[in-house]
mmCIF file of C-alpha atoms in Angstrom:
data_model
loop_
_atom_site.group_PDB
_atom_site.id
_atom_site.type_symbol
_atom_site.label_atom_id
_atom_site.label_comp_id
_atom_site.label_asym_id
_atom_site.label_seq_id
_atom_site.Cartn_x
_atom_site.Cartn_y
_atom_site.Cartn_z
ATOM 1 C CA MET A 1 -0.016 -0.008 0.383
ATOM 2 C CA SER A 2 2.074 3.205 -0.952
ATOM 3 C CA GLU A 3 2.813 5.747 1.697
ATOM 4 C CA TYR A 4 0.485 9.025 2.260
ATOM 5 C CA SER A 5 1.379 12.137 3.923
ATOM 6 C CA ILE A 6 -0.560 15.574 4.788
ATOM 7 C CA SER A 7 0.004 19.068 4.871
ATOM 8 C CA LYS A 8 -0.791 22.713 4.531
ATOM 9 C CA VAL A 9 -0.266 24.173 0.948
ATOM 10 C CA SER A 10 0.694 27.901 1.370
ATOM 11 C CA PRO A 11 -0.173 30.158 -1.363
ATOM 12 C CA ASP A 12 2.843 30.999 -2.451
ATOM 13 C CA ASP A 13 3.483 27.086 -3.000
ATOM 14 C CA LYS A 14 3.179 27.329 -6.830
ATOM 15 C CA ARG A 15 3.788 23.616 -8.180
ATOM 16 C CA SER A 16 1.294 22.266 -5.093
ATOM 17 C CA ASN A 17 -1.644 24.527 -5.663
ATOM 18 C CA GLN A 18 -0.944 23.679 -9.710
ATOM 19 C CA LEU A 19 -1.051 21.063 -9.581
ATOM 20 C CA ILE A 20 -4.517 21.193 -6.336
ATOM 21 C CA ASP A 21 -6.699 22.534 -8.886
ATOM 22 C CA GLN A 22 -6.061 19.934 -11.565
ATOM 23 C CA LEU A 23 -7.415 17.772 -9.147
ATOM 24 C CA LEU A 24 -10.017 19.840 -8.397
ATOM 25 C CA LEU A 25 -10.538 20.536 -12.055
ATOM 26 C CA GLY A 26 -10.100 16.465 -13.183
ATOM 27 C CA GLU A 27 -12.881 15.678 -10.428
ATOM 28 C CA GLY A 28 -15.003 19.014 -12.155
ATOM 29 C CA ILE A 29 -14.763 21.757 -9.316
ATOM 30 C CA ARG A 30 -13.607 24.802 -10.161
ATOM 31 C CA ARG A 31 -10.896 26.704 -6.840
ATOM 32 C CA ASP A 32 -13.104 28.902 -4.301
ATOM 33 C CA LYS A 33 -13.001 32.023 -4.280
ATOM 34 C CA ASN A 34 -12.977 32.226 -0.543
ATOM 35 C CA LEU A 35 -10.190 30.199 1.482
ATOM 36 C CA ASP A 36 -7.575 30.536 4.195
ATOM 37 C CA TYR A 37 -6.235 27.262 5.255
ATOM 38 C CA THR A 38 -5.714 24.393 1.722
ATOM 39 C CA CYS A 39 -4.265 20.547 2.659
ATOM 40 C CA ALA A 40 -3.157 18.385 0.032
ATOM 41 C CA MET A 41 -2.368 14.248 0.725
ATOM 42 C CA PHE A 42 0.630 14.103 -1.372
ATOM 43 C CA ASP A 43 2.168 10.437 -2.192
ATOM 44 C CA GLU A 44 5.926 9.440 -2.410
ATOM 45 C CA ASP A 45 6.054 11.100 -6.208
ATOM 46 C CA PHE A 46 4.967 14.188 -4.329
ATOM 47 C CA ASN A 47 1.298 13.374 -6.045
ATOM 48 C CA VAL A 48 -1.019 15.450 -5.252
ATOM 49 C CA VAL A 49 -3.690 12.877 -4.865
ATOM 50 C CA ALA A 50 -6.519 14.380 -2.116
ATOM 51 C CA THR A 51 -6.921 18.155 -1.226
ATOM 52 C CA GLY A 52 -9.278 19.996 1.190
ATOM 53 C CA SER A 53 -9.509 23.891 2.436
ATOM 54 C CA CYS A 54 -11.254 25.871 4.951
ATOM 55 C CA TYR A 55 -13.237 29.543 4.997
ATOM 56 C CA GLY A 56 -14.574 30.152 8.358
ATOM 57 C CA ASN A 57 -15.733 27.442 9.748
ATOM 58 C CA THR A 58 -17.134 26.167 6.552
ATOM 59 C CA LEU A 59 -15.102 22.974 5.408
ATOM 60 C CA ARG A 60 -14.340 23.404 0.722
ATOM 61 C CA CYS A 61 -13.340 22.166 -2.015
ATOM 62 C CA LEU A 62 -12.639 18.398 -1.032
ATOM 63 C CA ALA A 63 -11.879 16.184 -3.347
ATOM 64 C CA VAL A 64 -9.647 12.303 -3.635
ATOM 65 C CA SER A 65 -8.711 11.703 -7.192
ATOM 66 C CA SER A 66 -10.615 9.716 -9.250
ATOM 67 C CA ALA A 67 -7.567 7.225 -9.135
ATOM 68 C CA HIS A 68 -7.033 7.379 -5.012
ATOM 69 C CA GLN A 69 -10.565 6.324 -4.403
ATOM 70 C CA GLY A 70 -12.167 4.340 -2.246
ATOM 71 C CA GLU A 71 -8.585 4.222 -0.492
ATOM 72 C CA GLY A 72 -9.974 6.232 2.395
ATOM 73 C CA LEU A 73 -8.023 8.955 1.293
ATOM 74 C CA MET A 74 -11.418 11.847 2.135
ATOM 75 C CA ASN A 75 -11.438 10.006 6.097
ATOM 76 C CA GLN A 76 -7.645 11.306 6.434
ATOM 77 C CA ILE A 77 -8.158 14.768 4.768
ATOM 78 C CA MET A 78 -11.388 15.089 6.716
ATOM 79 C CA SER A 79 -9.802 14.042 10.083
ATOM 80 C CA HIS A 80 -6.944 16.967 9.163
ATOM 81 C CA LEU A 81 -9.380 19.886 8.626
ATOM 82 C CA THR A 82 -11.568 19.201 11.822
ATOM 83 C CA GLU A 83 -8.228 19.713 13.760
ATOM 84 C CA TYR A 84 -7.221 22.850 11.722
ATOM 85 C CA GLN A 85 -10.873 23.836 12.739
ATOM 86 C CA PHE A 86 -10.645 22.349 16.038
ATOM 87 C CA SER A 87 -7.409 23.617 16.849
ATOM 88 C CA GLN A 88 -8.916 27.185 15.051
ATOM 89 C CA GLY A 89 -11.615 27.274 18.486
ATOM 90 C CA ASN A 90 -14.343 26.379 15.691
ATOM 91 C CA SER A 91 -16.642 22.680 17.413
ATOM 92 C CA HIS A 92 -19.275 23.780 14.643
ATOM 93 C CA ILE A 93 -18.376 23.042 11.269
ATOM 94 C CA PHE A 94 -20.614 23.567 8.168
ATOM 95 C CA LEU A 95 -19.896 21.554 4.825
ATOM 96 C CA TYR A 96 -21.721 22.261 1.143
ATOM 97 C CA THR A 97 -21.373 19.352 -0.853
ATOM 98 C CA LYS A 98 -22.775 17.887 -3.989
ATOM 99 C CA SER A 99 -26.281 15.921 -3.280
ATOM 100 C CA THR A 100 -24.887 12.684 -4.657
ATOM 101 C CA SER A 101 -21.901 13.314 -2.029
ATOM 102 C CA SER A 102 -23.740 14.376 1.383
ATOM 103 C CA LYS A 103 -24.365 10.411 2.500
ATOM 104 C CA PHE A 104 -20.567 9.518 2.248
ATOM 105 C CA PHE A 105 -20.135 13.218 4.457
ATOM 106 C CA SER A 106 -23.505 11.937 6.417
ATOM 107 C CA ASP A 107 -21.572 8.531 7.521
ATOM 108 C CA LEU A 108 -18.497 11.551 8.960
ATOM 109 C CA GLY A 109 -20.797 12.752 11.425
ATOM 110 C CA PHE A 110 -22.306 15.996 9.489
ATOM 111 C CA TYR A 111 -26.682 16.828 9.223
ATOM 112 C CA GLU A 112 -28.155 18.527 6.677
ATOM 113 C CA ILE A 113 -29.845 21.565 6.925
ATOM 114 C CA VAL A 114 -30.977 21.619 4.612
ATOM 115 C CA ARG A 115 -31.111 20.555 0.720
ATOM 116 C CA ILE A 116 -31.491 21.547 -2.625
ATOM 117 C CA GLU A 117 -31.970 18.858 -4.266
ATOM 118 C CA GLY A 118 -29.724 17.898 -7.560
ATOM 119 C CA LYS A 119 -27.765 21.350 -6.678
ATOM 120 C CA VAL A 120 -26.101 21.000 -3.454
ATOM 121 C CA VAL A 121 -26.834 20.621 0.453
ATOM 122 C CA PHE A 122 -25.197 22.386 3.607
ATOM 123 C CA MET A 123 -24.234 20.180 5.590
ATOM 124 C CA GLU A 124 -23.199 20.562 9.824
ATOM 125 C CA ASN A 125 -21.942 18.158 12.778
ATOM 126 C CA LYS A 126 -23.568 19.160 15.587
ATOM 127 C CA ARG A 127 -26.563 17.127 15.325
ATOM 128 C CA ARG A 128 -29.901 19.060 16.256
ATOM 129 C CA GLY A 129 -27.614 22.169 15.174
ATOM 130 C CA PHE A 130 -31.201 24.418 12.995
ATOM 131 C CA GLN A 131 -32.997 22.617 15.650
ATOM 132 C CA ASP A 132 -31.165 24.687 18.450
ATOM 133 C CA TYR A 133 -31.170 27.277 16.255
ATOM 134 C CA LEU A 134 -34.991 27.423 15.491
ATOM 135 C CA SER A 135 -35.685 26.081 18.903
ATOM 136 C CA ARG A 136 -34.131 29.817 20.354
ATOM 137 C CA LEU A 137 -35.952 31.990 17.713
ATOM 138 C CA GLY A 138 -39.099 30.629 19.147
ATOM 139 C CA GLU A 139 -38.458 31.725 22.114
ATOM 140 C CA ASN A 140 -39.021 35.681 20.564
ATOM 141 C CA LYS A 141 -42.185 34.244 18.230
ATOM 142 C CA LYS A 142 -45.080 37.176 18.684
ATOM 143 C CA GLU A 143 -48.176 36.916 18.083
ATOM 144 C CA GLY A 144 -49.820 39.110 15.366
ATOM 145 C CA LYS A 145 -51.836 38.685 12.112
ATOM 146 C CA ASN A 146 -49.002 39.984 10.355
ATOM 147 C CA VAL A 147 -45.712 38.866 10.652
ATOM 148 C CA ALA A 148 -43.225 39.940 8.461
ATOM 149 C CA ALA A 149 -38.521 39.609 8.198
ATOM 150 C CA ILE A 150 -36.397 41.728 6.620
ATOM 151 C CA VAL A 151 -32.815 40.236 6.857
ATOM 152 C CA MET A 152 -30.348 42.978 5.687
ATOM 153 C CA ASN A 153 -26.363 43.577 5.974
ATOM 154 C CA ALA A 154 -26.330 46.852 5.464
ATOM 155 C CA ASN A 155 -22.571 47.977 5.145
ATOM 156 C CA PRO A 156 -24.082 50.613 6.303
ATOM 157 C CA PHE A 157 -27.542 51.651 8.065
ATOM 158 C CA THR A 158 -28.890 53.685 4.666
ATOM 159 C CA LEU A 159 -31.993 55.681 4.812
ATOM 160 C CA GLY A 160 -33.502 53.168 1.751
ATOM 161 C CA HIS A 161 -32.680 50.279 4.676
ATOM 162 C CA LEU A 162 -34.892 53.187 6.701
ATOM 163 C CA THR A 163 -37.350 53.330 4.142
ATOM 164 C CA LEU A 164 -37.620 49.082 4.155
ATOM 165 C CA VAL A 165 -38.092 48.734 7.817
ATOM 166 C CA GLU A 166 -40.588 51.894 8.702
ATOM 167 C CA LYS A 167 -43.062 50.328 5.339
ATOM 168 C CA ALA A 168 -43.032 46.574 7.195
ATOM 169 C CA ALA A 169 -43.440 48.335 10.329
ATOM 170 C CA ALA A 170 -46.052 50.305 9.244
ATOM 171 C CA GLU A 171 -48.401 47.337 7.593
ATOM 172 C CA ASN A 172 -47.938 45.049 10.356
ATOM 173 C CA ASP A 173 -48.223 44.026 13.957
ATOM 174 C CA VAL A 174 -44.990 42.716 13.743
ATOM 175 C CA VAL A 175 -40.712 43.259 12.212
ATOM 176 C CA HIS A 176 -38.571 40.728 11.489
ATOM 177 C CA LEU A 177 -35.764 42.204 11.846
ATOM 178 C CA PHE A 178 -32.225 39.468 10.398
ATOM 179 C CA ILE A 179 -28.755 41.511 10.644
ATOM 180 C CA VAL A 180 -26.971 38.719 9.089
ATOM 181 C CA SER A 181 -23.714 38.632 11.222
ATOM 182 C CA GLU A 182 -21.160 37.082 9.423
ATOM 183 C CA ASP A 183 -17.867 38.949 9.207
ATOM 184 C CA VAL A 184 -16.826 39.634 5.934
ATOM 185 C CA SER A 185 -18.051 43.178 5.365
ATOM 186 C CA LEU A 186 -15.521 46.667 5.784
ATOM 187 C CA ILE A 187 -18.026 47.374 8.027
ATOM 188 C CA PRO A 188 -18.063 45.230 11.924
ATOM 189 C CA PHE A 189 -21.340 43.246 12.440
ATOM 190 C CA SER A 190 -20.990 44.764 15.951
ATOM 191 C CA VAL A 191 -21.287 48.610 14.037
ATOM 192 C CA ARG A 192 -24.052 47.239 12.012
ATOM 193 C CA LYS A 193 -26.183 45.755 14.006
ATOM 194 C CA ARG A 194 -25.230 49.054 16.173
ATOM 195 C CA LEU A 195 -26.123 51.848 13.462
ATOM 196 C CA ILE A 196 -29.599 49.780 12.815
ATOM 197 C CA MET A 197 -30.510 49.512 15.763
ATOM 198 C CA GLU A 198 -29.909 53.578 16.441
ATOM 199 C CA GLY A 199 -31.589 53.848 12.798
ATOM 200 C CA THR A 200 -34.867 51.941 13.763
ATOM 201 C CA ALA A 201 -35.320 52.911 17.724
ATOM 202 C CA HIS A 202 -38.420 54.792 17.325
ATOM 203 C CA LEU A 203 -40.253 51.805 16.453
ATOM 204 C CA ASN A 204 -41.572 49.365 18.620
ATOM 205 C CA ASN A 205 -42.736 47.010 16.707
ATOM 206 C CA ILE A 206 -39.435 45.592 15.807
ATOM 207 C CA CYS A 207 -37.605 42.527 17.580
ATOM 208 C CA TYR A 208 -33.311 41.820 15.983
ATOM 209 C CA HIS A 209 -31.838 38.795 15.129
ATOM 210 C CA ASP A 210 -28.832 38.102 14.892
ATOM 211 C CA SER A 211 -28.629 35.858 11.760
ATOM 212 C CA GLY A 212 -25.782 33.638 13.145
ATOM 213 C CA PRO A 213 -23.992 30.618 11.233
ATOM 214 C CA TYR A 214 -27.237 29.650 8.846
ATOM 215 C CA ILE A 215 -28.188 33.484 6.458
ATOM 216 C CA ILE A 216 -25.555 32.843 4.525
ATOM 217 C CA SER A 217 -24.363 36.156 2.766
ATOM 218 C CA ASN A 218 -23.998 35.758 -1.297
ATOM 219 C CA ALA A 219 -19.802 37.416 -0.237
ATOM 220 C CA THR A 220 -19.451 34.314 1.172
ATOM 221 C CA PHE A 221 -21.904 31.126 -0.084
ATOM 222 C CA PRO A 222 -18.920 28.772 -2.274
ATOM 223 C CA SER A 223 -18.899 28.790 -5.518
ATOM 224 C CA TYR A 224 -16.703 25.559 -6.447
ATOM 225 C CA PHE A 225 -18.854 23.505 -7.804
ATOM 226 C CA GLN A 226 -21.400 25.006 -9.915
ATOM 227 C CA LYS A 227 -21.575 26.127 -13.686
ATOM 228 C CA ASP A 228 -21.279 29.153 -13.536
ATOM 229 C CA GLU A 229 -22.230 32.426 -11.882
ATOM 230 C CA THR A 230 -25.602 32.259 -12.518
ATOM 231 C CA SER A 231 -26.197 28.307 -11.610
ATOM 232 C CA VAL A 232 -24.108 29.682 -7.813
ATOM 233 C CA ILE A 233 -27.074 32.973 -7.479
ATOM 234 C CA GLU A 234 -29.855 30.251 -8.131
ATOM 235 C CA SER A 235 -28.200 27.643 -5.711
ATOM 236 C CA HIS A 236 -27.492 29.870 -3.056
ATOM 237 C CA ALA A 237 -31.342 31.409 -3.028
ATOM 238 C CA LEU A 238 -33.138 28.242 -2.908
ATOM 239 C CA LEU A 239 -30.677 27.329 -0.227
ATOM 240 C CA ASP A 240 -31.312 30.615 1.173
ATOM 241 C CA LEU A 241 -35.042 30.192 0.887
ATOM 242 C CA GLY A 242 -35.240 26.749 2.250
ATOM 243 C CA ILE A 243 -33.586 27.695 5.450
ATOM 244 C CA PHE A 244 -35.609 31.345 6.281
ATOM 245 C CA ILE A 245 -39.267 29.021 5.215
ATOM 246 C CA LYS A 246 -37.817 27.557 8.114
ATOM 247 C CA ILE A 247 -36.809 29.901 10.319
ATOM 248 C CA SER A 248 -39.940 31.741 9.376
ATOM 249 C CA GLU A 249 -42.452 27.931 10.725
ATOM 250 C CA SER A 250 -40.655 28.681 13.959
ATOM 251 C CA LEU A 251 -41.633 33.088 14.310
ATOM 252 C CA GLY A 252 -44.869 32.644 12.460
ATOM 253 C CA ILE A 253 -43.682 35.139 9.524
ATOM 254 C CA ASN A 254 -46.073 35.078 6.124
ATOM 255 C CA ARG A 255 -44.454 38.021 4.811
ATOM 256 C CA ARG A 256 -41.036 38.922 3.512
ATOM 257 C CA TYR A 257 -40.092 42.447 2.658
ATOM 258 C CA VAL A 258 -37.439 42.811 0.373
ATOM 259 C CA GLY A 259 -36.122 46.246 -1.451
ATOM 260 C CA GLU A 260 -36.442 46.115 -5.521
ATOM 261 C CA GLU A 261 -33.428 46.088 -7.008
ATOM 262 C CA PRO A 262 -31.837 47.258 -10.430
ATOM 263 C CA THR A 263 -28.107 47.866 -10.418
ATOM 264 C CA SER A 264 -27.939 44.105 -8.757
ATOM 265 C CA GLN A 265 -27.439 41.698 -10.713
ATOM 266 C CA VAL A 266 -27.100 39.040 -7.911
ATOM 267 C CA THR A 267 -30.373 40.352 -5.954
ATOM 268 C CA ALA A 268 -32.172 40.784 -9.319
ATOM 269 C CA ILE A 269 -31.930 36.867 -9.624
ATOM 270 C CA TYR A 270 -32.057 36.478 -5.577
ATOM 271 C CA ASN A 271 -35.706 38.610 -5.522
ATOM 272 C CA GLU A 272 -37.105 36.396 -8.572
ATOM 273 C CA ILE A 273 -36.508 33.253 -7.785
ATOM 274 C CA MET A 274 -37.897 34.841 -4.032
ATOM 275 C CA LYS A 275 -41.349 36.422 -6.369
ATOM 276 C CA GLU A 276 -42.094 32.383 -6.974
ATOM 277 C CA ARG A 277 -40.718 30.267 -4.103
ATOM 278 C CA LEU A 278 -42.115 31.873 -1.341
ATOM 279 C CA PRO A 279 -45.884 32.266 -2.333
ATOM 280 C CA GLU A 280 -45.193 28.121 -2.338
ATOM 281 C CA ALA A 281 -44.165 28.578 2.058
ATOM 282 C CA GLY A 282 -47.188 30.556 2.702
ATOM 283 C CA ILE A 283 -44.958 33.862 3.007
ATOM 284 C CA GLU A 284 -45.585 36.968 0.868
ATOM 285 C CA CYS A 285 -43.452 38.024 -0.855
ATOM 286 C CA ILE A 286 -43.422 42.248 -0.887
ATOM 287 C CA ILE A 287 -40.632 44.345 -2.912
ATOM 288 C CA ILE A 288 -40.055 47.612 -2.744
ATOM 289 C CA PRO A 289 -38.975 50.205 -4.699
ATOM 290 C CA ARG A 290 -35.383 51.501 -3.740
ATOM 291 C CA LYS A 291 -35.350 54.807 -2.043
ATOM 292 C CA GLU A 292 -33.732 57.953 -4.335
ATOM 293 C CA ALA A 293 -31.829 60.575 -3.943
ATOM 294 C CA GLU A 294 -30.934 63.230 -6.773
ATOM 295 C CA GLY A 295 -32.667 61.406 -9.280
ATOM 296 C CA THR A 296 -30.403 57.404 -8.529
ATOM 297 C CA VAL A 297 -31.266 54.878 -5.918
ATOM 298 C CA ILE A 298 -29.642 54.880 -2.113
ATOM 299 C CA SER A 299 -27.242 52.328 -2.566
ATOM 300 C CA ALA A 300 -24.434 51.312 0.952
ATOM 301 C CA SER A 301 -22.243 50.377 -2.499
ATOM 302 C CA THR A 302 -22.961 54.514 -3.605
ATOM 303 C CA VAL A 303 -21.799 55.337 -0.055
ATOM 304 C CA ARG A 304 -19.041 52.995 0.634
ATOM 305 C CA LYS A 305 -17.343 54.899 -2.764
ATOM 306 C CA LEU A 306 -18.225 57.829 -1.862
ATOM 307 C CA ILE A 307 -16.659 57.198 1.491
ATOM 308 C CA LYS A 308 -13.594 56.592 -0.805
ATOM 309 C CA GLU A 309 -13.399 58.897 -2.381
ATOM 310 C CA GLY A 310 -13.539 62.053 0.647
ATOM 311 C CA ASP A 311 -16.949 62.617 -0.422
ATOM 312 C CA PHE A 312 -18.647 63.035 2.461
ATOM 313 C CA SER A 313 -20.650 66.511 1.966
ATOM 314 C CA HIS A 314 -23.470 64.293 -1.039
ATOM 315 C CA LEU A 315 -23.844 62.156 2.517
ATOM 316 C CA THR A 316 -26.065 64.084 4.327
ATOM 317 C CA SER A 317 -28.942 63.482 1.257
ATOM 318 C CA LEU A 318 -28.406 58.862 1.755
ATOM 319 C CA LEU A 319 -27.677 58.584 5.333
ATOM 320 C CA PRO A 320 -29.880 58.482 8.577
ATOM 321 C CA GLU A 321 -29.126 61.332 11.224
ATOM 322 C CA THR A 322 -27.190 58.598 13.276
ATOM 323 C CA THR A 323 -25.361 56.775 10.729
ATOM 324 C CA ILE A 324 -24.224 60.142 9.833
ATOM 325 C CA ARG A 325 -23.099 60.950 13.555
ATOM 326 C CA PHE A 326 -21.004 57.414 13.537
ATOM 327 C CA PHE A 327 -18.956 58.011 10.400
ATOM 328 C CA GLU A 328 -17.949 61.863 12.566
ATOM 329 C CA SER A 329 -16.682 60.556 15.417
ATOM 330 C CA PRO A 330 -13.165 58.741 15.253
ATOM 331 C CA GLU A 331 -14.612 55.839 16.361
ATOM 332 C CA ALA A 332 -15.411 55.564 11.954
ATOM 333 C CA GLU A 333 -12.171 56.588 11.586
ATOM 334 C CA PRO A 334 -10.145 53.300 11.003
ATOM 335 C CA ILE A 335 -13.531 52.195 9.883
ATOM 336 C CA ILE A 336 -12.884 54.883 6.938
ATOM 337 C CA LYS A 337 -8.925 54.365 6.486
ATOM 338 C CA LYS A 338 -10.182 50.322 5.471
ATOM 339 C CA ILE A 339 -12.675 51.993 2.693
ATOM 340 C CA LYS A 340 -10.424 54.074 1.274
ATOM 341 C CA GLU A 341 -8.051 51.638 1.136
ATOM 342 C CA ALA A 342 -9.799 49.030 -0.205
ATOM 343 C CA GLU A 343 -9.452 48.118 -3.874
ATOM 344 C CA GLN A 344 -12.822 47.438 -4.200
ATOM 345 C CA VAL A 345 -16.074 48.741 -2.885
ATOM 346 C CA ILE A 346 -18.430 48.478 -5.234
ATOM 347 C CA HIS A 347 -20.464 45.358 -4.622
ATOM 348 C CA TYR A 348 -22.802 43.140 -7.004
#
């Protein structure tokens, strides 16, 4: 039997990374754009026979060479990556896989959260992780005829976001506002959450929730086994809606409010899928025209662009007073610096 060794592969190891890419492509997988740790299993001739990667507490780009399948190599890759996750303080681990591969990962102790048949299965290593999350949410259930939900990243919180929340608050008994807690935005989650809560403090029927690890952003949804960008967007939308529908059952949500999206292809496709799928689950999908300022729609991307360019004079027509106050404070200086130094602040 061949002897194999597993080791971390650094980004500047060109040979190993080239071999990993060849292996992934041979298995119908593209290297994911969001990775922060990669390992490979090498044979005696230093050929890559298996590989796996991580991003945060998710496992990605898992593959074994077709010539070596059936030798138990993926079990060893999974053990290595799990040990790495534990060393980083992550005991709650997630993975995304093709529908055809989910049984294999079930046998390794991963449990299905939601399945989009023929596309993707989202799994975790805690038997009751998602159920416990839903139970905790259910403790905040509020009775009402019309119970709405909004999912918001707010990077940062704008007058457009405020208009959406105020409309939902005026038209419903309760509004469950989910703040995307994944910390991959230029503005940290703690700040985004605070600005949302300060900006909507005058509304008395809002129930705030951190999204936790189950509602994920387009920025970090894995693309490595999707055939094209549209498939990635559609798979993410369907997965996200599958999770949202289960959340809605826990909280009695029967409406979801979203902003119209004239500029973002990603959100436009997402909204179309939402309009079709949510009513099938008994949830009304309400798409609100975007608030405009000076003839153009207000967007967080525009705000970030103005900050990057040092043009603060136009922000007053785009941001609520609470957000403006923050950006005028010394606390905002590191964030402004980060935005100015970012290569890309417009997200589509």
